[in-house]
Short mmCIF file of C-alpha atoms and ligand atoms in Angstrom, two decimals:
data_model
loop_
_atom_site.label_atom_id
_atom_site.label_comp_id
_atom_site.label_asym_id
_atom_site.label_seq_id
_atom_site.Cartn_x
_atom_site.Cartn_y
_atom_site.Cartn_z
CA UNK A 260 0.00 0.00 0.00
CA UNK A 261 1.25 3.49 -0.76
CA UNK A 262 0.27 7.12 -0.41
CA UNK A 263 0.88 9.76 -3.05
CA UNK A 264 1.31 13.21 -1.51
CA UNK A 265 1.32 16.38 -3.58
CA UNK A 266 3.54 19.02 -2.01
CA UNK A 267 3.42 22.73 -1.38
CA UNK A 268 -0.15 22.97 -0.13
CA UNK A 269 -1.12 24.77 3.09
CA UNK A 270 -3.47 23.21 5.62
CA UNK A 271 -6.49 25.39 6.37
CA UNK A 272 -9.82 24.84 8.08
CA UNK A 273 -10.60 22.31 10.81
CA UNK A 274 -9.80 18.77 11.75
CA UNK A 275 -11.35 16.50 14.41
CA UNK A 276 -9.13 14.32 16.58
CA UNK A 277 -10.07 10.67 17.22
CA UNK A 278 -9.81 8.64 20.41
CA UNK A 279 -6.30 7.93 21.62
CA UNK A 280 -4.77 4.75 20.20
CA UNK A 281 -2.52 4.33 23.23
CA UNK A 282 -5.49 4.73 25.58
CA UNK A 283 -7.99 2.50 23.83
CA UNK A 284 -5.66 -0.48 23.32
CA UNK A 285 -5.02 -1.06 27.06
CA UNK A 286 -8.64 -0.20 27.88
CA UNK A 287 -9.99 -2.86 25.49
CA UNK A 288 -7.52 -5.33 26.98
CA UNK A 289 -8.55 -4.36 30.54
CA UNK A 290 -12.13 -5.32 29.60
CA UNK A 291 -10.83 -8.89 30.18
CA UNK A 292 -10.72 -8.13 33.92
CA UNK A 293 -14.50 -8.58 34.19
CA UNK A 294 -16.89 -11.14 32.75
CA UNK A 295 -19.62 -8.50 32.59
CA UNK A 296 -20.20 -6.45 29.48
CA UNK A 297 -18.02 -3.39 28.92
CA UNK A 298 -19.06 -0.75 26.40
CA UNK A 299 -16.48 1.65 24.91
CA UNK A 300 -17.57 4.76 22.99
CA UNK A 301 -15.85 6.59 20.12
CA UNK A 302 -13.71 3.62 19.10
CA UNK A 303 -11.38 4.70 16.28
CA UNK A 304 -11.18 2.69 13.05
CA UNK A 305 -7.47 1.99 13.06
CA UNK A 306 -5.65 -1.24 12.36
CA UNK A 307 -4.25 -1.68 15.89
CA UNK A 308 -7.80 -1.73 17.28
CA UNK A 309 -8.72 -4.41 14.73
CA UNK A 310 -5.81 -6.55 15.93
CA UNK A 311 -6.80 -6.15 19.59
CA UNK A 312 -10.39 -7.10 18.71
CA UNK A 313 -9.07 -10.27 17.07
CA UNK A 314 -6.89 -11.00 20.11
CA UNK A 315 -9.85 -10.63 22.48
CA UNK A 316 -11.93 -13.01 20.33
CA UNK A 317 -9.00 -15.41 20.14
CA UNK A 318 -9.01 -15.57 23.95
CA UNK A 319 -12.73 -16.37 24.07
CA UNK A 320 -14.34 -12.93 24.51
CA UNK A 321 -17.26 -11.81 22.37
CA UNK A 322 -16.80 -8.42 20.71
CA UNK A 323 -19.53 -6.53 18.88
CA UNK A 324 -19.60 -3.12 17.28
CA UNK A 325 -22.32 -0.64 16.47
CA UNK A 326 -21.81 2.99 15.44
CA UNK A 327 -18.38 3.60 16.88
CA UNK A 328 -19.27 1.76 20.08
CA UNK A 329 -17.60 -1.51 20.98
CA UNK A 330 -19.00 -4.01 23.47
CA UNK A 331 -16.77 -6.64 25.00
CA UNK A 332 -18.08 -9.53 27.03
CA UNK A 333 -15.16 -11.42 28.31
CA UNK A 334 -14.64 -15.05 29.05
CA UNK A 335 -11.06 -16.21 28.82
CA UNK A 336 -10.98 -19.80 27.61
CA UNK A 337 -7.53 -19.56 26.01
CA UNK A 338 -4.50 -18.42 28.01
CA UNK A 339 -2.06 -18.59 25.04
CA UNK A 340 -2.94 -15.84 22.51
CA UNK A 341 -2.22 -16.56 18.87
CA UNK A 342 1.38 -15.76 17.89
CA UNK A 343 0.37 -14.43 14.45
CA UNK A 344 -1.68 -11.70 16.17
CA UNK A 345 0.66 -11.08 19.10
CA UNK A 346 3.68 -10.45 16.89
CA UNK A 347 1.89 -7.64 15.03
CA UNK A 348 1.46 -5.31 17.96
CA UNK A 349 3.58 -4.52 21.00
CA UNK A 350 0.51 -3.75 23.13
CA UNK A 351 -0.40 -7.47 23.05
CA UNK A 352 2.08 -7.82 25.93
CA UNK A 353 -0.58 -6.07 28.02
CA UNK A 354 -2.72 -9.21 27.79
CA UNK A 355 -0.44 -10.74 30.41
CA UNK A 356 -1.82 -8.68 33.29
CA UNK A 357 -5.53 -9.49 32.86
CA UNK A 358 -5.00 -13.16 31.88
CA UNK A 359 -2.67 -13.75 34.83
CA UNK A 360 -5.03 -11.95 37.21
CA UNK A 361 -8.13 -13.89 36.11
CA UNK A 362 -6.73 -17.30 35.07
CA UNK A 363 -3.55 -17.39 37.21
CA UNK A 364 -1.51 -18.55 34.26
CA UNK A 365 -0.57 -16.98 30.93
CA UNK A 366 1.69 -17.90 28.05
CA UNK A 367 2.60 -15.33 25.43
CA UNK A 368 5.12 -15.10 22.63
CA UNK A 369 7.46 -12.12 22.68
CA UNK A 370 5.51 -9.32 21.01
CA UNK A 371 6.15 -7.18 17.92
CA UNK A 372 4.91 -3.71 17.02
CA UNK A 373 6.91 -0.80 15.60
CA UNK A 374 10.53 -1.59 14.72
CA UNK A 375 12.03 1.05 17.00
CA UNK A 376 15.00 -0.67 18.55
CA UNK A 377 15.20 -3.26 21.29
CA UNK A 378 12.18 -3.11 23.53
CA UNK A 379 12.82 -5.36 26.53
CA UNK A 380 10.03 -6.55 28.84
CA UNK A 381 12.09 -7.04 32.01
CA UNK A 382 10.14 -4.41 33.99
CA UNK A 383 6.83 -6.14 33.27
CA UNK A 384 8.25 -9.50 34.35
CA UNK A 385 9.96 -8.20 37.51
CA UNK A 386 6.66 -6.59 38.50
CA UNK A 387 4.69 -9.82 38.00
CA UNK A 388 7.30 -11.66 40.08
CA UNK A 389 6.88 -9.10 42.85
CA UNK A 390 3.14 -9.88 42.78
CA UNK A 391 3.93 -13.56 43.35
CA UNK A 392 4.13 -14.97 39.80
CA UNK A 393 6.76 -17.46 38.69
CA UNK A 394 8.19 -16.57 35.28
CA UNK A 395 9.61 -19.02 32.76
CA UNK A 396 11.01 -18.23 29.30
CA UNK A 397 10.90 -21.06 26.78
CA UNK A 398 10.95 -21.28 22.99
CA UNK A 399 10.31 -17.56 22.44
CA UNK A 400 7.38 -17.61 24.89
CA UNK A 401 6.98 -16.17 28.37
CA UNK A 402 4.97 -18.16 30.88
CA UNK A 403 3.75 -16.58 34.11
CA UNK A 404 1.96 -18.56 36.82
CA UNK A 405 0.74 -17.73 40.30
CA UNK A 406 -1.37 -19.49 42.90
CA UNK A 407 -2.69 -16.08 43.97
CA UNK A 408 -1.44 -12.62 43.07
CA UNK A 409 -0.44 -10.78 46.24
CA UNK A 410 -0.10 -6.99 46.49
CA UNK A 411 3.44 -5.67 46.93
CA UNK A 412 5.66 -2.63 46.60
CA UNK A 413 7.06 -2.49 43.05
CA UNK A 414 9.80 -0.11 41.99
CA UNK A 415 10.23 0.46 38.23
CA UNK A 416 13.79 1.22 37.11
CA UNK A 417 12.27 3.34 34.32
CA UNK A 418 8.75 4.81 34.20
CA UNK A 419 7.61 2.41 31.47
CA UNK A 420 4.11 3.08 30.18
CA UNK A 421 3.42 -0.56 29.31
CA UNK A 422 4.83 -1.98 32.56
CA UNK A 423 2.82 0.50 34.66
CA UNK A 424 -0.37 -0.46 32.78
CA UNK A 425 0.26 -4.21 32.86
CA UNK A 426 0.98 -4.16 36.60
CA UNK A 427 -1.98 -1.90 37.36
CA UNK A 428 -4.28 -4.40 35.64
CA UNK A 429 -2.80 -7.40 37.47
CA UNK A 430 -2.83 -5.61 40.83
CA UNK A 431 -6.46 -4.55 40.37
CA UNK A 432 -7.49 -8.17 41.10
CA UNK A 433 -4.62 -9.11 43.47
CA UNK A 434 -5.04 -9.72 47.19
CA UNK A 435 -4.11 -6.66 49.24
CA UNK A 436 -2.50 -3.39 48.24
CA UNK A 437 0.13 -2.71 45.58
CA UNK A 438 2.29 0.39 45.19
CA UNK A 439 3.97 1.12 41.86
CA UNK A 440 6.85 3.49 42.44
CA UNK A 441 8.47 5.49 39.61
CA UNK A 442 5.29 4.80 37.62
CA UNK A 443 4.68 6.35 34.21
CA UNK A 444 2.76 9.65 34.31
CA UNK A 445 1.30 9.49 30.77
CA UNK A 446 -2.36 10.55 30.35
CA UNK A 447 -3.10 7.10 28.87
CA UNK A 448 -2.07 5.51 32.21
CA UNK A 449 -4.51 7.83 34.00
CA UNK A 450 -7.24 6.97 31.50
CA UNK A 451 -6.72 3.25 32.07
CA UNK A 452 -6.89 3.76 35.86
CA UNK A 453 -10.11 5.77 35.46
CA UNK A 454 -11.56 2.98 33.33
CA UNK A 455 -10.63 0.27 35.86
CA UNK A 456 -12.11 2.40 38.65
CA UNK A 457 -15.31 2.70 36.59
CA UNK A 458 -15.33 -1.13 36.64
CA UNK A 459 -15.22 -1.02 40.43
CA UNK A 460 -11.44 -1.01 40.83
CA UNK A 461 -9.58 1.04 43.43
CA UNK A 462 -6.59 2.79 41.86
CA UNK A 463 -5.36 5.97 43.48
CA UNK A 464 -2.95 8.69 42.36
CA UNK A 465 -2.53 7.50 38.76
CA UNK A 466 -0.69 10.34 37.05
CA UNK A 467 1.72 10.64 39.99
CA UNK A 468 4.89 8.58 40.30
CA UNK A 469 3.49 6.51 43.20
CA UNK A 470 0.30 4.68 42.27
CA UNK A 471 -1.65 2.82 44.95
CA UNK A 472 -3.88 -0.09 43.91
CA UNK A 473 -6.20 -1.84 46.35
CA UNK A 474 -6.99 -5.26 44.92
CA UNK A 475 -10.64 -6.19 44.42
CA UNK A 476 -12.19 -9.68 44.31
CA UNK A 477 -14.03 -8.91 41.10
CA UNK A 478 -14.76 -6.04 38.72
CA UNK A 479 -18.02 -5.27 36.94
CA UNK A 480 -19.16 -4.02 33.55
CA UNK A 481 -19.30 -0.31 32.66
CA UNK A 482 -19.41 2.21 29.81
CA UNK A 483 -16.48 4.47 29.06
CA UNK A 484 -15.23 7.09 26.60
CA UNK A 485 -11.42 7.25 26.39
CA UNK A 486 -9.40 10.47 25.94
CA UNK A 487 -8.59 12.04 22.56
CA UNK A 488 -5.30 11.18 20.89
CA UNK A 489 -2.60 13.68 21.90
CA UNK A 490 -0.14 12.29 19.35
CA UNK A 491 -2.63 12.51 16.50
CA UNK A 492 -3.38 16.10 17.60
CA UNK A 493 0.34 16.87 17.79
CA UNK A 494 0.86 15.45 14.31
CA UNK A 495 -1.79 17.79 12.83
CA UNK A 496 -0.35 20.69 14.81
CA UNK A 497 3.08 20.10 13.27
CA UNK A 498 1.56 19.55 9.81
CA UNK A 499 -0.24 22.91 10.08
CA UNK A 500 2.96 24.72 11.09
CA UNK A 501 5.06 22.84 8.54
CA UNK A 502 2.86 23.92 5.64
CA UNK A 503 2.58 27.53 6.84
CA UNK A 504 -1.12 26.88 7.34
CA UNK A 505 -3.81 27.87 9.77
CA UNK A 506 -5.66 24.91 11.27
CA UNK A 507 -8.21 24.55 14.05
CA UNK A 508 -7.76 21.16 15.71
CA UNK A 509 -10.86 20.05 17.62
CA UNK A 510 -11.29 17.49 20.39
CA UNK A 511 -7.93 18.06 22.05
CA UNK A 512 -7.00 18.33 25.72
CA UNK A 513 -4.51 21.25 25.49
CA UNK A 514 -2.81 20.16 28.73
CA UNK A 515 -1.82 16.86 27.04
CA UNK A 516 0.01 18.57 24.16
CA UNK A 517 1.91 21.20 26.18
CA UNK A 518 5.36 19.98 25.12
CA UNK A 519 4.39 19.98 21.43
CA UNK A 520 2.81 23.45 21.73
CA UNK A 521 5.90 24.84 23.49
CA UNK A 522 8.27 23.56 20.80
CA UNK A 523 6.05 24.86 17.99
CA UNK A 524 5.97 28.31 19.60
CA UNK A 525 9.75 28.24 20.03
CA UNK A 526 10.07 27.43 16.33
CA UNK A 527 8.05 30.47 15.33
CA UNK A 528 4.48 29.12 15.04
CA UNK A 529 1.48 30.65 16.77
CA UNK A 530 -0.47 28.27 19.02
CA UNK A 531 -3.78 29.35 20.47
CA UNK A 532 -5.26 27.09 23.15
CA UNK A 533 -8.99 26.96 23.70
CA UNK A 534 -11.08 24.81 25.97
CA UNK A 535 -11.11 21.64 23.84
CA UNK A 536 -9.34 22.78 20.70
CA UNK A 537 -6.10 24.33 19.48
CA UNK A 538 -5.40 26.64 16.56
CA UNK A 539 -1.96 26.48 14.94
CA UNK A 540 -0.75 29.05 12.46
CA UNK A 541 2.65 29.93 11.01
CA UNK A 542 3.43 33.02 8.99
CA UNK A 543 7.19 33.60 9.46
CA UNK A 544 10.17 31.28 8.88
CA UNK A 545 10.73 28.10 10.94
CA UNK A 546 13.41 28.70 13.60
CA UNK A 547 15.82 25.91 14.58
CA UNK A 548 15.23 24.43 18.05
CA UNK A 549 16.57 21.88 20.51
CA UNK A 550 14.47 18.82 21.43
CA UNK A 551 15.04 15.98 23.87
CA UNK A 552 12.47 13.21 24.16
CA UNK A 553 11.51 12.26 27.72
CA UNK A 554 8.73 10.44 29.57
CA UNK A 555 5.57 12.56 30.08
CA UNK A 556 5.26 15.48 30.73
CA UNK A 557 8.51 15.79 28.76
CA UNK A 558 8.58 15.93 24.97
CA UNK A 559 7.01 12.68 23.61
CA UNK A 560 9.15 10.25 21.66
CA UNK A 561 6.06 9.64 19.51
CA UNK A 562 6.37 13.24 18.17
CA UNK A 563 10.10 13.11 17.47
CA UNK A 564 9.89 11.94 13.84
CA UNK A 565 7.25 14.53 12.88
CA UNK A 566 9.41 17.34 14.31
CA UNK A 567 12.44 16.05 12.43
CA UNK A 568 10.54 16.44 9.16
CA UNK A 569 9.36 19.92 10.17
CA UNK A 570 12.82 21.12 11.26
CA UNK A 571 14.45 19.96 8.03
CA UNK A 572 13.17 23.19 6.51
CA UNK A 573 14.62 25.79 8.94
CA UNK A 574 17.30 28.39 8.32
CA UNK A 575 19.73 26.86 10.85
CA UNK A 576 20.63 23.68 12.70
CA UNK A 577 18.33 21.90 15.15
CA UNK A 578 19.40 19.18 17.58
CA UNK A 579 17.12 16.26 18.47
CA UNK A 580 18.09 13.82 21.23
CA UNK A 581 16.11 10.58 21.55
CA UNK A 582 16.43 9.42 25.15
CA UNK A 583 13.45 7.02 25.41
CA UNK A 584 14.15 4.48 22.65
CA UNK A 585 17.50 3.16 21.49
CA UNK A 586 17.07 3.18 17.74
CA UNK A 587 14.35 5.53 16.63
CA UNK A 588 15.89 7.51 13.78
CA UNK A 589 14.94 5.26 10.87
CA UNK A 590 12.94 8.10 9.28
CA UNK A 591 16.11 10.22 8.98
CA UNK A 592 17.34 8.06 6.11
CA UNK A 593 14.04 8.47 4.27
CA UNK A 594 13.91 12.23 4.89
CA UNK A 595 17.41 12.49 3.41
CA UNK A 596 16.06 10.91 0.23
CA UNK A 597 13.87 14.00 0.03
CA UNK A 598 16.87 16.30 0.37
CA UNK A 599 17.00 16.77 4.15
CA UNK A 600 20.42 17.26 5.73
CA UNK A 601 20.56 15.10 8.87
CA UNK A 602 23.56 13.72 10.72
CA UNK A 603 23.05 11.02 13.32
CA UNK A 604 25.52 10.72 16.21
CA UNK A 605 24.39 7.99 18.60
CA UNK A 606 21.12 9.13 20.11
CA UNK A 607 21.40 12.65 18.67
CA UNK A 608 20.34 13.93 15.27
CA UNK A 609 21.62 17.23 13.92
CA UNK A 610 19.12 18.58 11.43
CA UNK A 611 20.59 21.29 9.22
CA UNK A 612 17.79 23.18 7.51
CA UNK A 613 17.60 23.10 3.72
CA UNK A 614 15.79 25.54 1.42
CA UNK A 615 13.24 23.03 0.21
CA UNK A 616 12.55 19.31 0.31
CA UNK A 617 11.84 17.50 -2.96
CA UNK A 618 9.23 14.79 -3.57
CA UNK A 619 10.71 11.29 -3.70
CA UNK A 620 9.93 7.59 -3.37
CA UNK A 621 10.20 6.82 0.37
CA UNK A 622 9.19 4.06 2.77
CA UNK A 623 7.38 4.24 6.12
CA UNK A 624 9.40 2.12 8.55
CA UNK A 625 7.01 2.54 11.46
CA UNK A 626 3.87 4.43 12.45
CA UNK A 627 5.35 7.81 13.44
CA UNK A 628 8.06 7.62 10.77
CA UNK A 629 5.18 7.33 8.30
CA UNK A 630 3.52 10.44 9.78
CA UNK A 631 6.82 12.30 9.44
CA UNK A 632 7.06 11.40 5.75
CA UNK A 633 3.50 12.63 5.22
CA UNK A 634 4.45 15.99 6.75
CA UNK A 635 7.62 16.12 4.66
CA UNK A 636 5.56 15.27 1.56
CA UNK A 637 3.17 18.14 2.28
CA UNK A 638 6.11 20.57 2.58
CA UNK A 639 8.05 19.30 -0.44
CA UNK A 640 8.23 20.46 -4.03
CA UNK A 641 6.60 17.79 -6.25
CA UNK A 642 5.01 14.45 -5.40
CA UNK A 643 6.11 12.06 -2.66
CA UNK A 644 5.24 8.38 -2.82
CA UNK A 645 5.17 6.72 0.63
CA UNK A 646 5.41 2.93 0.48
CA UNK A 647 4.30 0.69 3.40
CA UNK A 648 1.61 3.19 4.34
CA UNK A 649 -0.19 0.46 6.31
CA UNK A 650 2.04 1.54 9.20
CA UNK A 651 0.27 4.93 9.19
CA UNK A 652 -3.17 3.28 9.25
CA UNK A 653 -2.18 1.43 12.41
CA UNK A 654 -2.67 4.61 14.40
CA UNK A 655 -4.29 7.44 12.39
CA UNK A 656 -8.01 7.20 11.70
CA UNK A 657 -9.02 8.49 8.23
CA UNK A 658 -5.80 10.41 7.87
CA UNK A 659 -6.12 10.90 4.13
CA UNK A 660 -9.71 12.20 4.42
CA UNK A 661 -8.82 14.45 7.36
CA UNK A 662 -5.82 16.04 5.61
CA UNK A 663 -7.63 16.36 2.28
CA UNK A 664 -10.51 17.99 4.15
CA UNK A 665 -8.00 20.65 5.21
CA UNK A 666 -6.75 21.25 1.68
CA UNK A 667 -4.08 18.56 1.17
CA UNK A 668 -3.93 16.46 -1.99
CA UNK A 669 -3.20 12.87 -1.01
CA UNK A 670 -4.26 9.71 -2.86
CA UNK A 671 -4.02 6.08 -1.94
CA UNK A 672 -2.06 4.07 -4.50
C1 UD1 B 171 4.22 3.14 24.92
C2 UD1 B 171 3.46 3.59 23.71
C3 UD1 B 171 4.42 4.07 22.63
C4 UD1 B 171 5.36 5.13 23.19
C5 UD1 B 171 6.02 4.66 24.47
C6 UD1 B 171 6.85 5.72 25.17
C7 UD1 B 171 1.46 2.19 23.74
C8 UD1 B 171 0.67 1.13 23.09
N1 UD1 B 171 2.67 2.48 23.19
O1 UD1 B 171 5.03 2.03 24.51
O2 UD1 B 171 3.65 4.62 21.56
O3 UD1 B 171 6.37 5.41 22.24
O4 UD1 B 171 5.03 4.21 25.41
O5 UD1 B 171 6.07 6.84 25.43
O6 UD1 B 171 1.02 2.83 24.69
N2 UD1 B 171 11.61 -0.72 28.68
C9 UD1 B 171 12.47 -1.60 29.27
N3 UD1 B 171 11.94 -2.70 29.89
C10 UD1 B 171 10.60 -2.91 29.96
C11 UD1 B 171 9.73 -2.00 29.36
C12 UD1 B 171 10.27 -0.89 28.71
O7 UD1 B 171 13.69 -1.44 29.21
O8 UD1 B 171 10.19 -3.92 30.56
C13 UD1 B 171 12.18 0.45 27.95
C14 UD1 B 171 11.85 0.40 26.46
O9 UD1 B 171 12.75 -0.40 25.77
C15 UD1 B 171 11.96 1.86 26.08
C16 UD1 B 171 11.45 2.56 27.34
O10 UD1 B 171 11.53 1.62 28.40
O11 UD1 B 171 13.29 2.20 25.85
C17 UD1 B 171 10.02 3.07 27.20
O12 UD1 B 171 9.17 2.01 26.94
P1 UD1 B 171 7.66 1.98 27.44
O13 UD1 B 171 7.35 3.23 28.21
O14 UD1 B 171 7.42 0.67 28.11
O15 UD1 B 171 6.88 2.01 26.07
P2 UD1 B 171 5.69 1.08 25.60
O16 UD1 B 171 4.74 0.88 26.72
O17 UD1 B 171 6.23 -0.09 24.88
#
């Protein structure tokens, strides 16, 4: 699958942000914590959600959809999710928490997802061990077993989003109280905690670095609407600034995109925050800036690639340091095919601005790299052809329609 992007257009008008991919994936998985029906509103039509739906069905749950609303009625009859599904998406690792908590044993193959360097799972496993599980690794699979999960004090060496979520789900049905110290602060972690609490869970202080979870015997059904996607919003914000446009982005929680807003302002764009929307406009030149990715509320690693595309068009040199993932500069190579001047030194990229990018044949290597190439394509002179565009559809609902609705000219090839 490919996308053909015609360059040199400006984005104008309005765009509506969908539900957060990184919130809805763990929330759908957490529906496994109860055998009662859970109803999720505003479910985005993205490929990662399709894979999670298949995983839930593969485990024995029934999943039905009507008008953007997804109902999950869980019964876990299979504790070994299908490898073909698991390998497609890193978030499948989050199945461990609910399966272990409800069935006391889980077997899962090491998961896949975006190719962005080594992504170990040691923090998840150490946490499960602290809750009383025995862990075995065999033939590319992880097996976790426990007679009963028992609350404990868990310290995370790094505030991993996935480990915090996995352990929160397991601890929600453990005996006694669990503390997760150095927990991730991401809004998606808070949303998951709010969802579990709606199911009758007792999770306190999610969004701080010490989360307290009082285990419950059982959880019940509920309805829930997850938060809007801050990375999708950030991507449209950068696209608006990159094209020298003027775009109103609706259904955004401005607090969640503070780091993106700050960096856009520093680079010369105008960002106007409203209650649930943001307007981004750029009239002057793009100024070079310094960026370092960090856990929330720091600058998100999931916005790094889009900013690299944007900054390739400044009048000076920008420096981008990737401190969250080991190898997340694959898009640099593709941007250079479009004329960008980027030098990678370890975890730092030096982006020397060039007058103009030129359309080229490029390849999306992962989800956000694909978004970066779309932004570059919109800025470039001529047409850009992005191969492997299925990566983009993993996380952006109706991206072609949304951008074309704001004046872009993009076709699916
Ligand atoms: C989540 C997001 C992803 C985002 C990332 C960081 C989802 C579905 N995905 O991924 O979009 O880029 O947060 O904001 O929500 N690590 C370990 N050991 C572990 C776990 C993680 O060393 O057991 C390391 C990772 O290799 C990485 C860092 O911690 O270098 C951050 O990973 P983590 O926060 O766990 O990211 P994910 O939950 O995989």
